[in-house]
């Protein structure tokens, strides 16, 4: 766990941050469209298929834990080659649509 972060993406979920800081997701578990609402679907997805969550986010890169509570950076004294993980932090909403 990382204080202030929502964690790592679930297996099969891809996440990226758009240029405007919006959190984008895609994966087999993300719905494909709003049924019968083509305009809403086009607005909710990027042209290359990423779902626009409406959340503003950033990435925290932290040293990965070794399973014993210490980070690999501690074990390597911060040396090159220490493994890291990217955690996502929600900063707020980019959309006023709270249903999304």
PDB file of N, CA and C in Angstrom:
ATOM      1  N   UNK A   1       0.838  -1.185   0.000  1.00  0.00           N
ATOM      2  CA  UNK A   1       0.000   0.000   0.000  1.00  0.00           C
ATOM      3  C   UNK A   1       0.878   1.241   0.000  1.00  0.00           C
ATOM      4  N   UNK A   2       0.359   2.248  -0.677  1.00  0.00           N
ATOM      5  CA  UNK A   2       1.056   3.525  -0.728  1.00  0.00           C
ATOM      6  C   UNK A   2       0.065   4.601  -0.284  1.00  0.00           C
ATOM      7  N   UNK A   3       0.366   5.324   0.786  1.00  0.00           N
ATOM      8  CA  UNK A   3      -0.561   6.361   1.264  1.00  0.00           C
ATOM      9  C   UNK A   3      -0.903   7.354   0.150  1.00  0.00           C
ATOM     10  N   UNK A   4      -2.207   7.618   0.003  1.00  0.00           N
ATOM     11  CA  UNK A   4      -2.673   8.581  -0.983  1.00  0.00           C
ATOM     12  C   UNK A   4      -2.877   8.015  -2.377  1.00  0.00           C
ATOM     13  N   UNK A   5      -2.552   6.748  -2.581  1.00  0.00           N
ATOM     14  CA  UNK A   5      -2.682   6.140  -3.910  1.00  0.00           C
ATOM     15  C   UNK A   5      -3.833   5.144  -3.920  1.00  0.00           C
ATOM     16  N   UNK A   6      -4.424   4.942  -5.091  1.00  0.00           N
ATOM     17  CA  UNK A   6      -5.510   3.971  -5.228  1.00  0.00           C
ATOM     18  C   UNK A   6      -4.984   2.593  -5.580  1.00  0.00           C
ATOM     19  N   UNK A   7      -3.703   2.479  -5.816  1.00  0.00           N
ATOM     20  CA  UNK A   7      -3.104   1.176  -6.029  1.00  0.00           C
ATOM     21  C   UNK A   7      -2.689   0.902  -7.451  1.00  0.00           C
ATOM     22  N   UNK A   8      -2.450  -0.377  -7.697  1.00  0.00           N
ATOM     23  CA  UNK A   8      -2.008  -0.842  -9.000  1.00  0.00           C
ATOM     24  C   UNK A   8      -3.217  -1.286  -9.815  1.00  0.00           C
ATOM     25  N   UNK A   9      -3.149  -1.197 -11.145  1.00  0.00           N
ATOM     26  CA  UNK A   9      -4.254  -1.711 -11.963  1.00  0.00           C
ATOM     27  C   UNK A   9      -4.414  -3.220 -11.767  1.00  0.00           C
ATOM     28  N   UNK A  10      -5.642  -3.689 -11.877  1.00  0.00           N
ATOM     29  CA  UNK A  10      -5.917  -5.125 -11.790  1.00  0.00           C
ATOM     30  C   UNK A  10      -5.335  -5.832 -13.006  1.00  0.00           C
ATOM     31  N   UNK A  11      -5.077  -7.125 -12.893  1.00  0.00           N
ATOM     32  CA  UNK A  11      -4.589  -7.867 -14.055  1.00  0.00           C
ATOM     33  C   UNK A  11      -5.564  -7.726 -15.227  1.00  0.00           C
ATOM     34  N   UNK A  12      -5.034  -7.504 -16.402  1.00  0.00           N
ATOM     35  CA  UNK A  12      -5.860  -7.344 -17.593  1.00  0.00           C
ATOM     36  C   UNK A  12      -6.363  -5.947 -17.832  1.00  0.00           C
ATOM     37  N   UNK A  13      -6.044  -5.022 -16.927  1.00  0.00           N
ATOM     38  CA  UNK A  13      -6.471  -3.631 -17.078  1.00  0.00           C
ATOM     39  C   UNK A  13      -5.251  -2.790 -17.414  1.00  0.00           C
ATOM     40  N   UNK A  14      -5.357  -2.034 -18.486  1.00  0.00           N
ATOM     41  CA  UNK A  14      -4.298  -1.097 -18.856  1.00  0.00           C
ATOM     42  C   UNK A  14      -4.742   0.302 -18.460  1.00  0.00           C
ATOM     43  N   UNK A  15      -3.810   1.077 -17.949  1.00  0.00           N
ATOM     44  CA  UNK A  15      -4.098   2.425 -17.468  1.00  0.00           C
ATOM     45  C   UNK A  15      -3.063   3.371 -18.047  1.00  0.00           C
ATOM     46  N   UNK A  16      -3.507   4.565 -18.406  1.00  0.00           N
ATOM     47  CA  UNK A  16      -2.570   5.609 -18.811  1.00  0.00           C
ATOM     48  C   UNK A  16      -3.148   6.948 -18.413  1.00  0.00           C
ATOM     49  N   UNK A  17      -2.277   7.929 -18.357  1.00  0.00           N
ATOM     50  CA  UNK A  17      -2.673   9.295 -18.034  1.00  0.00           C
ATOM     51  C   UNK A  17      -2.625  10.110 -19.327  1.00  0.00           C
ATOM     52  N   UNK A  18      -3.733  10.762 -19.661  1.00  0.00           N
ATOM     53  CA  UNK A  18      -3.808  11.585 -20.867  1.00  0.00           C
ATOM     54  C   UNK A  18      -3.031  12.888 -20.660  1.00  0.00           C
ATOM     55  N   UNK A  19      -2.803  13.602 -21.736  1.00  0.00           N
ATOM     56  CA  UNK A  19      -2.074  14.869 -21.659  1.00  0.00           C
ATOM     57  C   UNK A  19      -2.745  15.873 -20.731  1.00  0.00           C
ATOM     58  N   UNK A  20      -4.068  15.782 -20.589  1.00  0.00           N
ATOM     59  CA  UNK A  20      -4.791  16.698 -19.697  1.00  0.00           C
ATOM     60  C   UNK A  20      -4.937  16.132 -18.283  1.00  0.00           C
ATOM     61  N   UNK A  21      -4.190  15.082 -17.959  1.00  0.00           N
ATOM     62  CA  UNK A  21      -4.147  14.418 -16.641  1.00  0.00           C
ATOM     63  C   UNK A  21      -5.340  13.517 -16.364  1.00  0.00           C
ATOM     64  N   UNK A  22      -6.198  13.261 -17.356  1.00  0.00           N
ATOM     65  CA  UNK A  22      -7.331  12.373 -17.122  1.00  0.00           C
ATOM     66  C   UNK A  22      -6.861  10.916 -17.119  1.00  0.00           C
ATOM     67  N   UNK A  23      -7.402  10.138 -16.190  1.00  0.00           N
ATOM     68  CA  UNK A  23      -7.102   8.720 -16.097  1.00  0.00           C
ATOM     69  C   UNK A  23      -7.894   7.975 -17.164  1.00  0.00           C
ATOM     70  N   UNK A  24      -7.191   7.226 -18.009  1.00  0.00           N
ATOM     71  CA  UNK A  24      -7.815   6.439 -19.068  1.00  0.00           C
ATOM     72  C   UNK A  24      -7.587   4.961 -18.780  1.00  0.00           C
ATOM     73  N   UNK A  25      -8.606   4.136 -19.038  1.00  0.00           N
ATOM     74  CA  UNK A  25      -8.484   2.697 -18.814  1.00  0.00           C
ATOM     75  C   UNK A  25      -9.011   1.933 -20.024  1.00  0.00           C
ATOM     76  N   UNK A  26      -8.487   0.719 -20.189  1.00  0.00           N
ATOM     77  CA  UNK A  26      -9.047  -0.212 -21.173  1.00  0.00           C
ATOM     78  C   UNK A  26      -8.697  -1.620 -20.745  1.00  0.00           C
ATOM     79  N   UNK A  27      -9.497  -2.543 -21.204  1.00  0.00           N
ATOM     80  CA  UNK A  27      -9.312  -3.951 -20.879  1.00  0.00           C
ATOM     81  C   UNK A  27     -10.581  -4.707 -21.182  1.00  0.00           C
ATOM     82  N   UNK A  28     -10.503  -6.023 -21.103  1.00  0.00           N
ATOM     83  CA  UNK A  28     -11.668  -6.848 -21.402  1.00  0.00           C
ATOM     84  C   UNK A  28     -12.827  -6.610 -20.433  1.00  0.00           C
ATOM     85  N   UNK A  29     -12.527  -6.112 -19.241  1.00  0.00           N
ATOM     86  CA  UNK A  29     -13.571  -5.873 -18.251  1.00  0.00           C
ATOM     87  C   UNK A  29     -14.194  -4.481 -18.343  1.00  0.00           C
ATOM     88  N   UNK A  30     -13.721  -3.643 -19.256  1.00  0.00           N
ATOM     89  CA  UNK A  30     -14.282  -2.299 -19.452  1.00  0.00           C
ATOM     90  C   UNK A  30     -15.369  -2.406 -20.520  1.00  0.00           C
ATOM     91  N   UNK A  31     -16.524  -1.811 -20.244  1.00  0.00           N
ATOM     92  CA  UNK A  31     -17.632  -1.912 -21.189  1.00  0.00           C
ATOM     93  C   UNK A  31     -17.251  -1.308 -22.541  1.00  0.00           C
ATOM     94  N   UNK A  32     -17.910  -1.750 -23.584  1.00  0.00           N
ATOM     95  CA  UNK A  32     -17.547  -1.351 -24.951  1.00  0.00           C
ATOM     96  C   UNK A  32     -18.300  -0.130 -25.438  1.00  0.00           C
ATOM     97  N   UNK A  33     -19.520   0.073 -24.942  1.00  0.00           N
ATOM     98  CA  UNK A  33     -20.339   1.173 -25.447  1.00  0.00           C
ATOM     99  C   UNK A  33     -21.526   1.423 -24.534  1.00  0.00           C
ATOM    100  N   UNK A  34     -22.106   2.603 -24.672  1.00  0.00           N
ATOM    101  CA  UNK A  34     -23.395   2.890 -24.068  1.00  0.00           C
ATOM    102  C   UNK A  34     -24.448   2.374 -25.046  1.00  0.00           C
ATOM    103  N   UNK A  35     -25.257   1.446 -24.629  1.00  0.00           N
ATOM    104  CA  UNK A  35     -26.220   0.803 -25.512  1.00  0.00           C
ATOM    105  C   UNK A  35     -27.175   1.837 -26.116  1.00  0.00           C
ATOM    106  N   UNK A  36     -27.185   1.878 -27.442  1.00  0.00           N
ATOM    107  CA  UNK A  36     -28.091   2.777 -28.160  1.00  0.00           C
ATOM    108  C   UNK A  36     -27.737   4.250 -28.058  1.00  0.00           C
ATOM    109  N   UNK A  37     -26.539   4.575 -27.596  1.00  0.00           N
ATOM    110  CA  UNK A  37     -26.148   5.989 -27.431  1.00  0.00           C
ATOM    111  C   UNK A  37     -24.782   6.214 -28.074  1.00  0.00           C
ATOM    112  N   UNK A  38     -24.759   6.254 -29.380  1.00  0.00           N
ATOM    113  CA  UNK A  38     -23.500   6.382 -30.119  1.00  0.00           C
ATOM    114  C   UNK A  38     -22.742   7.664 -29.784  1.00  0.00           C
ATOM    115  N   UNK A  39     -23.450   8.774 -29.658  1.00  0.00           N
ATOM    116  CA  UNK A  39     -22.780  10.047 -29.352  1.00  0.00           C
ATOM    117  C   UNK A  39     -22.124  10.002 -27.969  1.00  0.00           C
ATOM    118  N   UNK A  40     -22.824   9.434 -26.988  1.00  0.00           N
ATOM    119  CA  UNK A  40     -22.267   9.322 -25.634  1.00  0.00           C
ATOM    120  C   UNK A  40     -21.059   8.399 -25.633  1.00  0.00           C
ATOM    121  N   UNK A  41     -21.126   7.321 -26.411  1.00  0.00           N
ATOM    122  CA  UNK A  41     -19.998   6.397 -26.507  1.00  0.00           C
ATOM    123  C   UNK A  41     -18.791   7.089 -27.118  1.00  0.00           C
ATOM    124  N   UNK A  42     -19.001   7.828 -28.200  1.00  0.00           N
ATOM    125  CA  UNK A  42     -17.901   8.532 -28.861  1.00  0.00           C
ATOM    126  C   UNK A  42     -17.256   9.547 -27.929  1.00  0.00           C
ATOM    127  N   UNK A  43     -18.053  10.179 -27.079  1.00  0.00           N
ATOM    128  CA  UNK A  43     -17.522  11.164 -26.126  1.00  0.00           C
ATOM    129  C   UNK A  43     -16.760  10.498 -24.978  1.00  0.00           C
ATOM    130  N   UNK A  44     -17.190   9.285 -24.591  1.00  0.00           N
ATOM    131  CA  UNK A  44     -16.619   8.604 -23.421  1.00  0.00           C
ATOM    132  C   UNK A  44     -15.342   7.833 -23.728  1.00  0.00           C
ATOM    133  N   UNK A  45     -15.056   7.586 -25.007  1.00  0.00           N
ATOM    134  CA  UNK A  45     -13.879   6.815 -25.399  1.00  0.00           C
ATOM    135  C   UNK A  45     -12.990   7.623 -26.325  1.00  0.00           C
ATOM    136  N   UNK A  46     -11.686   7.412 -26.223  1.00  0.00           N
ATOM    137  CA  UNK A  46     -10.758   8.028 -27.169  1.00  0.00           C
ATOM    138  C   UNK A  46     -10.878   7.295 -28.502  1.00  0.00           C
ATOM    139  N   UNK A  47     -10.404   7.893 -29.583  1.00  0.00           N
ATOM    140  CA  UNK A  47     -10.479   7.209 -30.882  1.00  0.00           C
ATOM    141  C   UNK A  47      -9.776   5.841 -30.895  1.00  0.00           C
ATOM    142  N   UNK A  48      -8.763   5.668 -30.029  1.00  0.00           N
ATOM    143  CA  UNK A  48      -8.060   4.374 -30.001  1.00  0.00           C
ATOM    144  C   UNK A  48      -8.578   3.431 -28.905  1.00  0.00           C
ATOM    145  N   UNK A  49      -9.764   3.717 -28.342  1.00  0.00           N
ATOM    146  CA  UNK A  49     -10.439   2.764 -27.470  1.00  0.00           C
ATOM    147  C   UNK A  49     -10.250   2.877 -25.975  1.00  0.00           C
ATOM    148  N   UNK A  50      -9.622   3.930 -25.468  1.00  0.00           N
ATOM    149  CA  UNK A  50      -9.445   4.104 -24.028  1.00  0.00           C
ATOM    150  C   UNK A  50     -10.689   4.777 -23.446  1.00  0.00           C
ATOM    151  N   UNK A  51     -11.170   4.264 -22.304  1.00  0.00           N
ATOM    152  CA  UNK A  51     -12.313   4.865 -21.622  1.00  0.00           C
ATOM    153  C   UNK A  51     -11.853   6.065 -20.803  1.00  0.00           C
ATOM    154  N   UNK A  52     -12.536   7.168 -20.975  1.00  0.00           N
ATOM    155  CA  UNK A  52     -12.245   8.396 -20.219  1.00  0.00           C
ATOM    156  C   UNK A  52     -12.998   8.314 -18.881  1.00  0.00           C
ATOM    157  N   UNK A  53     -12.277   8.132 -17.792  1.00  0.00           N
ATOM    158  CA  UNK A  53     -12.920   7.929 -16.492  1.00  0.00           C
ATOM    159  C   UNK A  53     -13.517   9.201 -15.912  1.00  0.00           C
ATOM    160  N   UNK A  54     -12.998  10.351 -16.313  1.00  0.00           N
ATOM    161  CA  UNK A  54     -13.436  11.595 -15.698  1.00  0.00           C
ATOM    162  C   UNK A  54     -12.632  11.945 -14.460  1.00  0.00           C
ATOM    163  N   UNK A  55     -11.682  11.096 -14.097  1.00  0.00           N
ATOM    164  CA  UNK A  55     -10.819  11.349 -12.938  1.00  0.00           C
ATOM    165  C   UNK A  55      -9.504  11.962 -13.378  1.00  0.00           C
ATOM    166  N   UNK A  56      -9.048  12.942 -12.651  1.00  0.00           N
ATOM    167  CA  UNK A  56      -7.727  13.516 -12.863  1.00  0.00           C
ATOM    168  C   UNK A  56      -6.765  12.742 -11.965  1.00  0.00           C
ATOM    169  N   UNK A  57      -5.628  12.327 -12.522  1.00  0.00           N
ATOM    170  CA  UNK A  57      -4.719  11.467 -11.761  1.00  0.00           C
ATOM    171  C   UNK A  57      -3.270  11.754 -12.108  1.00  0.00           C
ATOM    172  N   UNK A  58      -2.382  11.239 -11.262  1.00  0.00           N
ATOM    173  CA  UNK A  58      -0.962  11.233 -11.582  1.00  0.00           C
ATOM    174  C   UNK A  58      -0.370   9.911 -11.117  1.00  0.00           C
ATOM    175  N   UNK A  59       0.892   9.716 -11.426  1.00  0.00           N
ATOM    176  CA  UNK A  59       1.567   8.449 -11.134  1.00  0.00           C
ATOM    177  C   UNK A  59       2.622   8.672 -10.063  1.00  0.00           C
ATOM    178  N   UNK A  60       2.638   7.773  -9.091  1.00  0.00           N
ATOM    179  CA  UNK A  60       3.686   7.754  -8.072  1.00  0.00           C
ATOM    180  C   UNK A  60       4.558   6.545  -8.355  1.00  0.00           C
ATOM    181  N   UNK A  61       5.831   6.750  -8.599  1.00  0.00           N
ATOM    182  CA  UNK A  61       6.749   5.635  -8.803  1.00  0.00           C
ATOM    183  C   UNK A  61       7.472   5.383  -7.492  1.00  0.00           C
ATOM    184  N   UNK A  62       7.280   4.178  -6.960  1.00  0.00           N
ATOM    185  CA  UNK A  62       7.862   3.840  -5.664  1.00  0.00           C
ATOM    186  C   UNK A  62       8.645   2.545  -5.771  1.00  0.00           C
ATOM    187  N   UNK A  63       9.543   2.346  -4.854  1.00  0.00           N
ATOM    188  CA  UNK A  63      10.305   1.096  -4.810  1.00  0.00           C
ATOM    189  C   UNK A  63       9.358  -0.034  -4.464  1.00  0.00           C
ATOM    190  N   UNK A  64       9.473  -1.139  -5.172  1.00  0.00           N
ATOM    191  CA  UNK A  64       8.624  -2.301  -4.927  1.00  0.00           C
ATOM    192  C   UNK A  64       9.068  -3.006  -3.651  1.00  0.00           C
ATOM    193  N   UNK A  65       8.103  -3.520  -2.896  1.00  0.00           N
ATOM    194  CA  UNK A  65       8.437  -4.257  -1.672  1.00  0.00           C
ATOM    195  C   UNK A  65       8.866  -5.666  -2.005  1.00  0.00           C
ATOM    196  N   UNK A  66       9.700  -6.226  -1.147  1.00  0.00           N
ATOM    197  CA  UNK A  66      10.210  -7.583  -1.382  1.00  0.00           C
ATOM    198  C   UNK A  66       9.366  -8.662  -0.725  1.00  0.00           C
ATOM    199  N   UNK A  67       8.224  -8.293  -0.135  1.00  0.00           N
ATOM    200  CA  UNK A  67       7.372  -9.272   0.542  1.00  0.00           C
ATOM    201  C   UNK A  67       7.632  -9.350   2.027  1.00  0.00           C
ATOM    202  N   UNK A  68       8.719  -8.759   2.502  1.00  0.00           N
ATOM    203  CA  UNK A  68       9.050  -8.752   3.932  1.00  0.00           C
ATOM    204  C   UNK A  68       8.858  -7.376   4.547  1.00  0.00           C
ATOM    205  N   UNK A  69       8.217  -6.471   3.791  1.00  0.00           N
ATOM    206  CA  UNK A  69       7.970  -5.148   4.322  1.00  0.00           C
ATOM    207  C   UNK A  69       9.050  -4.144   4.014  1.00  0.00           C
ATOM    208  N   UNK A  70      10.164  -4.586   3.449  1.00  0.00           N
ATOM    209  CA  UNK A  70      11.199  -3.630   3.080  1.00  0.00           C
ATOM    210  C   UNK A  70      11.197  -3.480   1.570  1.00  0.00           C
ATOM    211  N   UNK A  71      11.605  -2.329   1.122  1.00  0.00           N
ATOM    212  CA  UNK A  71      11.585  -2.085  -0.315  1.00  0.00           C
ATOM    213  C   UNK A  71      12.876  -2.579  -0.939  1.00  0.00           C
ATOM    214  N   UNK A  72      12.782  -2.850  -2.241  1.00  0.00           N
ATOM    215  CA  UNK A  72      13.983  -3.287  -2.944  1.00  0.00           C
ATOM    216  C   UNK A  72      15.009  -2.165  -2.976  1.00  0.00           C
ATOM    217  N   UNK A  73      14.554  -0.920  -2.913  1.00  0.00           N
ATOM    218  CA  UNK A  73      15.506   0.189  -2.878  1.00  0.00           C
ATOM    219  C   UNK A  73      16.297   0.163  -1.573  1.00  0.00           C
ATOM    220  N   UNK A  74      15.611  -0.213  -0.463  1.00  0.00           N
ATOM    221  CA  UNK A  74      16.319  -0.347   0.807  1.00  0.00           C
ATOM    222  C   UNK A  74      17.345  -1.467   0.718  1.00  0.00           C
ATOM    223  N   UNK A  75      16.919  -2.596   0.144  1.00  0.00           N
ATOM    224  CA  UNK A  75      17.802  -3.749   0.051  1.00  0.00           C
ATOM    225  C   UNK A  75      19.010  -3.461  -0.821  1.00  0.00           C
ATOM    226  N   UNK A  76      18.803  -2.624  -1.828  1.00  0.00           N
ATOM    227  CA  UNK A  76      19.891  -2.289  -2.745  1.00  0.00           C
ATOM    228  C   UNK A  76      20.521  -0.940  -2.409  1.00  0.00           C
ATOM    229  N   UNK A  77      20.109  -0.378  -1.271  1.00  0.00           N
ATOM    230  CA  UNK A  77      20.590   0.948  -0.875  1.00  0.00           C
ATOM    231  C   UNK A  77      20.394   1.970  -1.990  1.00  0.00           C
ATOM    232  N   UNK A  78      19.259   1.808  -2.725  1.00  0.00           N
ATOM    233  CA  UNK A  78      18.953   2.762  -3.779  1.00  0.00           C
ATOM    234  C   UNK A  78      19.774   2.566  -5.036  1.00  0.00           C
ATOM    235  N   UNK A  79      20.503   1.465  -5.129  1.00  0.00           N
ATOM    236  CA  UNK A  79      21.371   1.243  -6.285  1.00  0.00           C
ATOM    237  C   UNK A  79      20.547   1.041  -7.543  1.00  0.00           C
ATOM    238  N   UNK A  80      21.189   1.267  -8.676  1.00  0.00           N
ATOM    239  CA  UNK A  80      20.530   1.019  -9.950  1.00  0.00           C
ATOM    240  C   UNK A  80      20.072  -0.423  -9.994  1.00  0.00           C
ATOM    241  N   UNK A  81      18.959  -0.654 -10.670  1.00  0.00           N
ATOM    242  CA  UNK A  81      18.429  -1.998 -10.772  1.00  0.00           C
ATOM    243  C   UNK A  81      17.353  -2.291  -9.732  1.00  0.00           C
ATOM    244  N   UNK A  82      17.122  -1.377  -8.809  1.00  0.00           N
ATOM    245  CA  UNK A  82      16.051  -1.581  -7.846  1.00  0.00           C
ATOM    246  C   UNK A  82      14.728  -1.564  -8.597  1.00  0.00           C
ATOM    247  N   UNK A  83      13.849  -2.517  -8.296  1.00  0.00           N
ATOM    248  CA  UNK A  83      12.580  -2.556  -9.005  1.00  0.00           C
ATOM    249  C   UNK A  83      11.634  -1.508  -8.427  1.00  0.00           C
ATOM    250  N   UNK A  84      10.792  -0.997  -9.303  1.00  0.00           N
ATOM    251  CA  UNK A  84       9.831   0.015  -8.900  1.00  0.00           C
ATOM    252  C   UNK A  84       8.451  -0.396  -9.385  1.00  0.00           C
ATOM    253  N   UNK A  85       7.439   0.229  -8.844  1.00  0.00           N
ATOM    254  CA  UNK A  85       6.055   0.017  -9.260  1.00  0.00           C
ATOM    255  C   UNK A  85       5.407   1.386  -9.413  1.00  0.00           C
ATOM    256  N   UNK A  86       4.454   1.480 -10.337  1.00  0.00           N
ATOM    257  CA  UNK A  86       3.733   2.725 -10.553  1.00  0.00           C
ATOM    258  C   UNK A  86       2.349   2.621  -9.923  1.00  0.00           C
ATOM    259  N   UNK A  87       2.088   3.492  -8.958  1.00  0.00           N
ATOM    260  CA  UNK A  87       0.799   3.583  -8.297  1.00  0.00           C
ATOM    261  C   UNK A  87       0.100   4.837  -8.807  1.00  0.00           C
ATOM    262  N   UNK A  88      -1.212   4.793  -8.832  1.00  0.00           N
ATOM    263  CA  UNK A  88      -1.980   5.918  -9.351  1.00  0.00           C
ATOM    264  C   UNK A  88      -2.654   6.660  -8.208  1.00  0.00           C
ATOM    265  N   UNK A  89      -2.633   7.990  -8.298  1.00  0.00           N
ATOM    266  CA  UNK A  89      -3.235   8.850  -7.274  1.00  0.00           C
ATOM    267  C   UNK A  89      -4.313   9.691  -7.947  1.00  0.00           C
ATOM    268  N   UNK A  90      -5.546   9.593  -7.444  1.00  0.00           N
ATOM    269  CA  UNK A  90      -6.649  10.373  -7.977  1.00  0.00           C
ATOM    270  C   UNK A  90      -6.584  11.767  -7.357  1.00  0.00           C
ATOM    271  N   UNK A  91      -6.575  12.783  -8.215  1.00  0.00           N
ATOM    272  CA  UNK A  91      -6.457  14.159  -7.757  1.00  0.00           C
ATOM    273  C   UNK A  91      -7.793  14.882  -7.712  1.00  0.00           C
ATOM    274  N   UNK A  92      -8.770  14.397  -8.447  1.00  0.00           N
ATOM    275  CA  UNK A  92     -10.078  15.036  -8.513  1.00  0.00           C
ATOM    276  C   UNK A  92     -10.805  14.596  -9.771  1.00  0.00           C
ATOM    277  N   UNK A  93     -11.796  15.345 -10.157  1.00  0.00           N
ATOM    278  CA  UNK A  93     -12.608  15.028 -11.325  1.00  0.00           C
ATOM    279  C   UNK A  93     -12.333  16.002 -12.454  1.00  0.00           C
ATOM    280  N   UNK A  94     -12.244  15.482 -13.680  1.00  0.00           N
ATOM    281  CA  UNK A  94     -12.140  16.343 -14.861  1.00  0.00           C
ATOM    282  C   UNK A  94     -13.516  16.495 -15.496  1.00  0.00           C
ATOM    283  N   UNK A  95     -14.467  15.671 -15.057  1.00  0.00           N
ATOM    284  CA  UNK A  95     -15.824  15.682 -15.589  1.00  0.00           C
ATOM    285  C   UNK A  95     -16.796  15.897 -14.445  1.00  0.00           C
ATOM    286  N   UNK A  96     -17.862  16.668 -14.695  1.00  0.00           N
ATOM    287  CA  UNK A  96     -18.887  16.849 -13.681  1.00  0.00           C
ATOM    288  C   UNK A  96     -19.906  15.709 -13.707  1.00  0.00           C
ATOM    289  N   UNK A  97     -19.766  14.803 -14.678  1.00  0.00           N
ATOM    290  CA  UNK A  97     -20.658  13.651 -14.808  1.00  0.00           C
ATOM    291  C   UNK A  97     -20.290  12.629 -13.740  1.00  0.00           C
ATOM    292  N   UNK A  98     -21.029  12.611 -12.618  1.00  0.00           N
ATOM    293  CA  UNK A  98     -20.694  11.704 -11.517  1.00  0.00           C
ATOM    294  C   UNK A  98     -21.181  10.280 -11.779  1.00  0.00           C
ATOM    295  N   UNK A  99     -22.004  10.091 -12.801  1.00  0.00           N
ATOM    296  CA  UNK A  99     -22.481   8.754 -13.144  1.00  0.00           C
ATOM    297  C   UNK A  99     -21.353   7.952 -13.779  1.00  0.00           C
ATOM    298  N   UNK A 100     -20.466   8.629 -14.465  1.00  0.00           N
ATOM    299  CA  UNK A 100     -19.371   7.984 -15.183  1.00  0.00           C
ATOM    300  C   UNK A 100     -18.402   7.335 -14.239  1.00  0.00           C
TER     301      UNK A 100
END
